[in-house]
Amino acid sequence: MDNEDYVERLKKKVRMLCEKHRAVILAHNYQSPEVQDVADYVGDSLELARKAVDVDADVIVFAGVSFMAEVAAVLNENKTVLHPVSDARCPLADFLDAQTVKKFRRKYPRAPFVVYVNSYAEAKAYADYIVTSASALKLISELDAETILFGPDKNLASYVAKKTDKEIIPVPPRGYCYVHEYLITRYHIEKARDEKPTAKILVHPEVLPENQEIADFVGSTSQMLRAIGELDGDTFLIGTEEALSYRARRIYPDKMIFPVNPRAICADMKKINLLNIMRSLETFKPRVFLEKEMTEKIRFILERSLEMVR
Ligand code: 13P
Ligand code: SF4
């Protein structure tokens, strides 16, 4: 049996198990092509959080990193949420712990604390609002405060500061995502542009501010997908994790779409694969579990934040 047949058989098996258990697979835009293909829904963090609420199923299999699976679990106390590799974590989230949130709150008692969804439950529980890259600008613009505490991504903080004229204090001062800061650099962007001089450049707000400035569009992964349909031109360079280009090519088969850097790979996202999804559906493990008190605290913050950006 060649590799293609093997992958097709695994996909069939996964779909069979989904039917058997009334399970749906929610996959982030950075998942590998075969995981995107087998998923029921593929999207950015905001879309997947919303989907997790609406979905009619008994089981959610989350193909993404652990904070995303946690969000799905918080919003679905009555569903089983499986995260096929529990140590598929987001290194950006590691920059912010609960102690740091509390310390900055004490220092700036009047400033609301807005936490990026790329953070762990312990940090979220002490925040006032939770945003994704797609909702940060809208929610923060609507807050009745001129100074906002925001963490853990300093580059997204800077993007919002520039667009809103509010003072956004990054917490901690130097939190970043290695994929966006070190693998989508000025060098990668200029090299890609040299090779494809007519291409439009789209980047995620987690890239450095000076690299946001040289792009034609800055937005969340799904906002970038929509922008490809709206911008003029037929060639696009995508400045984020490489897998978004696969998704974009599926949506726009007539356009030429390339990653700014094909080696911009989020190693944790790529820990999820067809085999561990299948095993997870067979064993119902690993299951996402958060304590009740923590779940209730975060659900309250999350629901009011989602409501504000509806
Ligand atoms: P999106 O919310 O834009 O999908 O991004 C999530 C993420 O992890 C970016 O690195
Ligand atoms: Fe986290 Fe960066 Fe991976 Fe996104 S790409 S999940 S921010 S490490």
Coordinates of C-alpha atoms and ligand atoms in Angstrom, one line a residue:
M1 CA 0.0 0.0 0.0
D2 CA 1.5 3.3 -1.0
N3 CA 1.5 6.4 1.3
E4 CA -1.4 8.0 -0.3
D5 CA -3.6 4.9 0.1
Y6 CA -2.6 4.7 3.7
V7 CA -3.5 8.3 4.4
E8 CA -6.9 7.9 2.7
R9 CA -7.6 4.8 4.8
L10 CA -6.7 6.7 8.0
K11 CA -9.0 9.5 6.9
K12 CA -11.9 7.1 6.3
K13 CA -11.3 5.4 9.7
V14 CA -11.3 8.8 11.4
R15 CA -14.6 9.8 9.7
M16 CA -16.1 6.4 10.6
L17 CA -15.2 7.0 14.3
C18 CA -16.6 10.5 14.2
E19 CA -20.0 9.1 13.0
K20 CA -20.0 6.3 15.6
H21 CA -19.4 8.7 18.5
R22 CA -21.2 11.8 17.2
A23 CA -17.9 13.6 17.2
V24 CA -16.7 16.6 15.2
I25 CA -13.2 17.7 14.5
L26 CA -12.4 21.4 14.9
A27 CA -9.0 22.2 13.3
H28 CA -7.0 25.4 13.3
N29 CA -5.8 27.0 10.1
Y30 CA -2.2 25.9 10.9
Q31 CA -3.0 22.2 10.9
S32 CA -1.4 20.0 8.2
P33 CA -3.3 19.4 4.9
E34 CA -4.5 15.9 5.8
V35 CA -5.9 17.1 9.2
Q36 CA -7.6 20.1 7.5
D37 CA -9.1 17.7 5.0
V38 CA -10.5 15.3 7.6
A39 CA -11.9 18.1 9.8
D40 CA -15.5 19.2 10.0
Y41 CA -14.5 22.9 10.5
V42 CA -11.3 24.7 9.9
G43 CA -10.8 28.3 11.1
D44 CA -9.0 30.9 13.2
S45 CA -9.2 31.0 17.0
L46 CA -12.3 33.1 17.1
E47 CA -14.2 31.1 14.6
L48 CA -13.3 27.8 16.3
A49 CA -14.4 29.2 19.7
R50 CA -17.8 30.2 18.2
K51 CA -18.1 26.9 16.4
A52 CA -17.4 25.0 19.7
V53 CA -20.6 26.6 21.1
D54 CA -22.8 26.0 18.1
V55 CA -21.8 22.6 17.1
D56 CA -24.3 19.7 17.5
A57 CA -22.2 16.8 18.7
D58 CA -21.4 14.8 21.8
V59 CA -17.6 14.9 21.3
I60 CA -15.3 17.6 20.1
V61 CA -11.8 16.6 18.9
F62 CA -9.7 19.7 18.9
A63 CA -6.9 19.8 16.4
G64 CA -4.9 22.8 17.6
V65 CA -2.8 23.8 20.6
S66 CA -3.9 23.3 24.2
F67 CA -5.3 26.8 24.9
M68 CA -7.7 26.3 22.0
A69 CA -8.9 23.0 23.3
E70 CA -9.3 24.6 26.8
V71 CA -11.5 27.3 25.3
A72 CA -13.7 24.6 23.7
A73 CA -14.0 22.8 27.0
V74 CA -14.8 25.9 28.9
L75 CA -17.7 26.7 26.5
N76 CA -18.9 23.0 26.5
E77 CA -19.3 21.6 29.9
N78 CA -21.6 18.9 28.6
K79 CA -19.5 17.7 25.8
T80 CA -16.4 15.5 25.8
V81 CA -13.5 17.6 24.5
L82 CA -10.5 15.6 23.3
H83 CA -7.1 17.0 22.5
P84 CA -5.1 14.3 20.8
V85 CA -1.7 15.4 22.1
S86 CA -2.0 17.2 25.4
D87 CA 1.5 18.6 25.3
A88 CA 0.8 20.4 22.0
R89 CA 1.2 23.8 23.7
C90 CA 1.7 27.3 22.6
P91 CA 5.1 28.7 23.7
L92 CA 3.7 32.3 23.5
A93 CA 1.2 31.4 26.2
D94 CA 4.1 30.4 28.5
F95 CA 5.1 34.1 28.7
L96 CA 2.1 35.0 31.0
D97 CA 1.4 33.4 34.3
A98 CA -1.3 34.4 36.9
Q99 CA 1.3 36.0 39.2
T100 CA 2.3 38.4 36.4
V101 CA -1.3 39.3 35.6
K102 CA -1.9 40.0 39.4
K103 CA 1.3 42.1 39.7
F104 CA 0.4 44.4 36.8
R105 CA -3.2 44.7 38.0
R106 CA -1.9 45.9 41.3
K107 CA 0.4 48.4 39.6
Y108 CA -2.3 49.8 37.3
P109 CA -5.5 49.3 39.3
R110 CA -7.7 51.3 36.9
A111 CA -6.5 49.7 33.7
P112 CA -8.6 46.8 32.3
F113 CA -6.6 43.6 31.7
V114 CA -7.2 42.2 28.2
V115 CA -5.7 38.8 27.8
Y116 CA -4.9 37.3 24.4
V117 CA -6.6 33.9 23.9
N118 CA -3.1 32.5 23.4
S119 CA -2.6 32.1 27.1
Y120 CA -3.3 29.5 29.7
A121 CA -6.4 29.2 31.9
E122 CA -4.5 30.4 35.0
A123 CA -3.8 33.7 33.4
K124 CA -7.2 34.1 31.7
A125 CA -9.0 33.6 35.1
Y126 CA -7.5 36.9 36.3
A127 CA -8.3 39.0 33.2
D128 CA -11.3 41.2 32.5
Y129 CA -11.6 40.3 28.8
I130 CA -10.3 37.7 26.4
V131 CA -9.6 38.4 22.8
T132 CA -8.2 36.7 19.7
S133 CA -6.2 38.4 17.0
A134 CA -9.5 38.8 15.1
S135 CA -11.3 40.5 17.9
A136 CA -8.6 42.5 19.8
L137 CA -9.0 45.7 17.9
K138 CA -12.8 45.8 18.0
L139 CA -13.1 44.9 21.7
I140 CA -10.3 47.3 22.9
S141 CA -11.7 50.2 20.8
E142 CA -15.0 49.8 22.7
L143 CA -13.5 49.8 26.2
D144 CA -14.1 53.0 28.1
A145 CA -10.4 53.3 29.2
E146 CA -7.4 55.0 27.7
T147 CA -4.8 52.7 29.3
I148 CA -5.1 48.9 28.8
L149 CA -3.0 46.1 30.0
F150 CA -2.5 43.5 27.3
G151 CA -0.6 40.2 27.2
P152 CA 1.2 38.1 26.3
D153 CA 2.0 39.2 22.7
K154 CA 3.8 42.5 22.5
N155 CA 3.5 42.7 18.7
L156 CA -0.3 42.4 18.8
A157 CA -0.3 45.0 21.6
S158 CA 1.6 47.3 19.4
Y159 CA -0.7 46.7 16.5
V160 CA -3.8 47.6 18.6
A161 CA -2.0 50.7 20.1
K162 CA -1.3 52.0 16.6
K163 CA -4.9 51.5 15.4
T164 CA -6.6 52.9 18.5
D165 CA -4.4 55.6 20.0
K166 CA -4.9 54.0 23.4
E167 CA -1.9 53.3 25.6
I168 CA -1.5 49.5 25.5
I169 CA 0.9 48.2 28.1
P170 CA 2.4 44.9 27.0
V171 CA 2.5 42.3 29.8
P172 CA 5.1 41.0 30.1
P173 CA 7.1 43.6 28.1
R174 CA 8.7 41.0 25.8
G175 CA 6.2 38.2 25.1
Y176 CA 6.3 36.9 21.5
C177 CA 5.6 34.0 19.2
Y178 CA 8.9 32.5 17.9
V179 CA 7.2 31.5 14.6
H180 CA 6.2 35.1 13.8
E181 CA 9.1 36.9 15.3
Y182 CA 12.0 34.8 14.1
L183 CA 10.6 33.0 11.0
I184 CA 8.7 35.9 9.4
T185 CA 11.4 38.5 9.5
R186 CA 12.3 41.5 7.2
Y187 CA 14.8 39.2 5.5
H188 CA 12.1 36.5 4.7
I189 CA 9.6 39.1 3.5
E190 CA 12.1 40.9 1.3
K191 CA 13.5 37.7 -0.2
A192 CA 10.0 36.5 -1.0
R193 CA 9.1 39.8 -2.5
D194 CA 12.2 39.8 -4.6
E195 CA 11.2 36.4 -6.0
K196 CA 7.5 37.5 -6.6
P197 CA 7.6 41.3 -7.1
T198 CA 3.9 41.7 -7.9
A199 CA 2.7 39.7 -4.9
K200 CA 0.5 41.3 -2.2
I201 CA 1.9 40.6 1.3
L202 CA -0.4 39.7 4.2
V203 CA 0.9 39.2 7.7
H204 CA -0.4 38.2 11.1
P205 CA -0.3 40.9 13.9
E206 CA 2.1 38.7 15.8
V207 CA 5.0 39.7 13.4
L208 CA 7.2 42.6 14.5
P209 CA 5.6 46.1 14.1
E210 CA 8.2 47.1 11.4
N211 CA 7.2 44.0 9.4
Q212 CA 3.5 44.8 9.8
E213 CA 4.3 48.2 8.3
I214 CA 5.7 46.8 5.0
A215 CA 2.7 44.5 4.4
D216 CA -0.4 45.2 2.3
F217 CA -2.7 43.7 5.0
V218 CA -2.4 42.7 8.7
G219 CA -5.0 40.4 10.2
S220 CA -5.9 37.1 11.9
T221 CA -5.5 33.9 9.9
S222 CA -9.1 34.0 8.7
Q223 CA -9.1 37.7 8.1
M224 CA -6.1 37.1 5.8
L225 CA -8.1 34.5 3.9
R226 CA -10.9 36.9 3.4
A227 CA -8.5 39.7 2.3
I228 CA -7.1 37.5 -0.5
G229 CA -10.6 37.6 -2.0
E230 CA -10.9 41.4 -1.6
L231 CA -7.4 42.7 -2.6
D232 CA -6.5 43.3 -6.2
G233 CA -4.0 41.0 -7.8
D234 CA -3.5 37.3 -8.3
T235 CA -0.3 36.5 -6.4
F236 CA -0.2 36.5 -2.6
L237 CA 2.5 35.9 0.0
I238 CA 1.3 34.9 3.4
G239 CA 3.3 35.9 6.4
T240 CA 2.3 33.4 9.0
E241 CA 2.6 29.7 9.8
E242 CA 3.0 27.9 6.5
A243 CA -0.2 25.8 6.6
L244 CA -2.5 28.7 6.0
S245 CA -1.3 28.8 2.4
Y246 CA -2.7 25.3 1.9
R247 CA -6.1 26.5 3.2
A248 CA -5.9 29.6 1.0
R249 CA -5.2 27.6 -2.1
R250 CA -8.2 25.4 -1.5
I251 CA -10.4 28.4 -1.2
Y252 CA -8.9 30.3 -4.2
P253 CA -7.6 27.7 -6.6
D254 CA -7.2 30.3 -9.4
K255 CA -4.8 32.5 -7.4
M256 CA -1.1 32.0 -6.8
I257 CA -0.5 31.8 -3.0
F258 CA 2.8 31.1 -1.3
P259 CA 4.0 31.2 2.3
V260 CA 6.5 34.1 3.0
N261 CA 8.6 31.3 4.6
P262 CA 7.8 27.7 3.9
R263 CA 9.8 26.8 7.0
A264 CA 7.7 28.9 9.3
I265 CA 6.3 25.9 11.1
C266 CA 4.6 25.9 14.5
A267 CA 6.0 22.6 15.9
D268 CA 3.3 22.2 18.5
M269 CA 0.5 22.7 16.0
K270 CA 2.1 20.0 13.9
K271 CA 2.1 17.5 16.8
I272 CA -1.5 16.7 15.9
N273 CA -1.8 14.1 13.1
L274 CA -4.3 11.6 11.7
L275 CA -2.9 8.8 13.8
N276 CA -3.2 10.5 17.1
I277 CA -6.7 11.8 16.2
M278 CA -7.7 8.3 15.4
R279 CA -6.3 6.9 18.7
S280 CA -8.0 9.7 20.6
L281 CA -11.3 8.8 19.1
E282 CA -10.8 5.1 19.9
T283 CA -9.7 5.7 23.5
F284 CA -11.5 8.9 24.4
K285 CA -8.2 10.2 25.7
P286 CA -6.6 12.6 26.3
R287 CA -9.6 14.5 27.5
V288 CA -9.4 18.2 28.4
F289 CA -10.3 18.8 32.0
L290 CA -10.5 22.1 33.9
E291 CA -11.6 22.6 37.5
K292 CA -15.2 23.7 37.8
E293 CA -14.4 27.0 39.6
M294 CA -11.8 27.9 36.9
T295 CA -14.2 26.9 34.1
E296 CA -16.9 29.1 35.5
K297 CA -14.6 32.1 36.0
I298 CA -13.2 31.8 32.4
R299 CA -16.6 31.1 30.8
F300 CA -18.0 34.3 32.3
I301 CA -15.1 36.4 30.9
L302 CA -15.1 34.6 27.6
E303 CA -18.8 34.9 27.0
R304 CA -19.0 38.6 27.7
S305 CA -16.0 39.2 25.5
L306 CA -17.5 37.2 22.6
E307 CA -20.7 39.1 23.1
M308 CA -18.9 42.4 22.7
V309 CA -17.5 41.5 19.3
R310 CA -20.6 39.8 17.9
Ligands
13P1 P1 -5.5 33.2 14.7 O1 -6.4 33.5 15.8 O2 -5.3 34.3 13.8 O3 -6.0 32.0 14.0 O4 -4.1 32.9 15.3 C1 -3.8 32.0 16.3 C2 -2.4 31.8 16.4 O5 -1.9 31.0 17.2 C3 -1.5 32.7 15.7 O6 -0.2 32.3 15.9
SF4_2 FE1 1.5 29.8 19.6 FE2 3.0 30.9 17.7 FE3 2.2 28.4 17.4 FE4 0.4 30.4 17.2 S1 2.1 30.0 15.8 S2 0.1 28.5 18.3 S3 1.2 31.8 18.7 S4 3.6 29.2 19.0

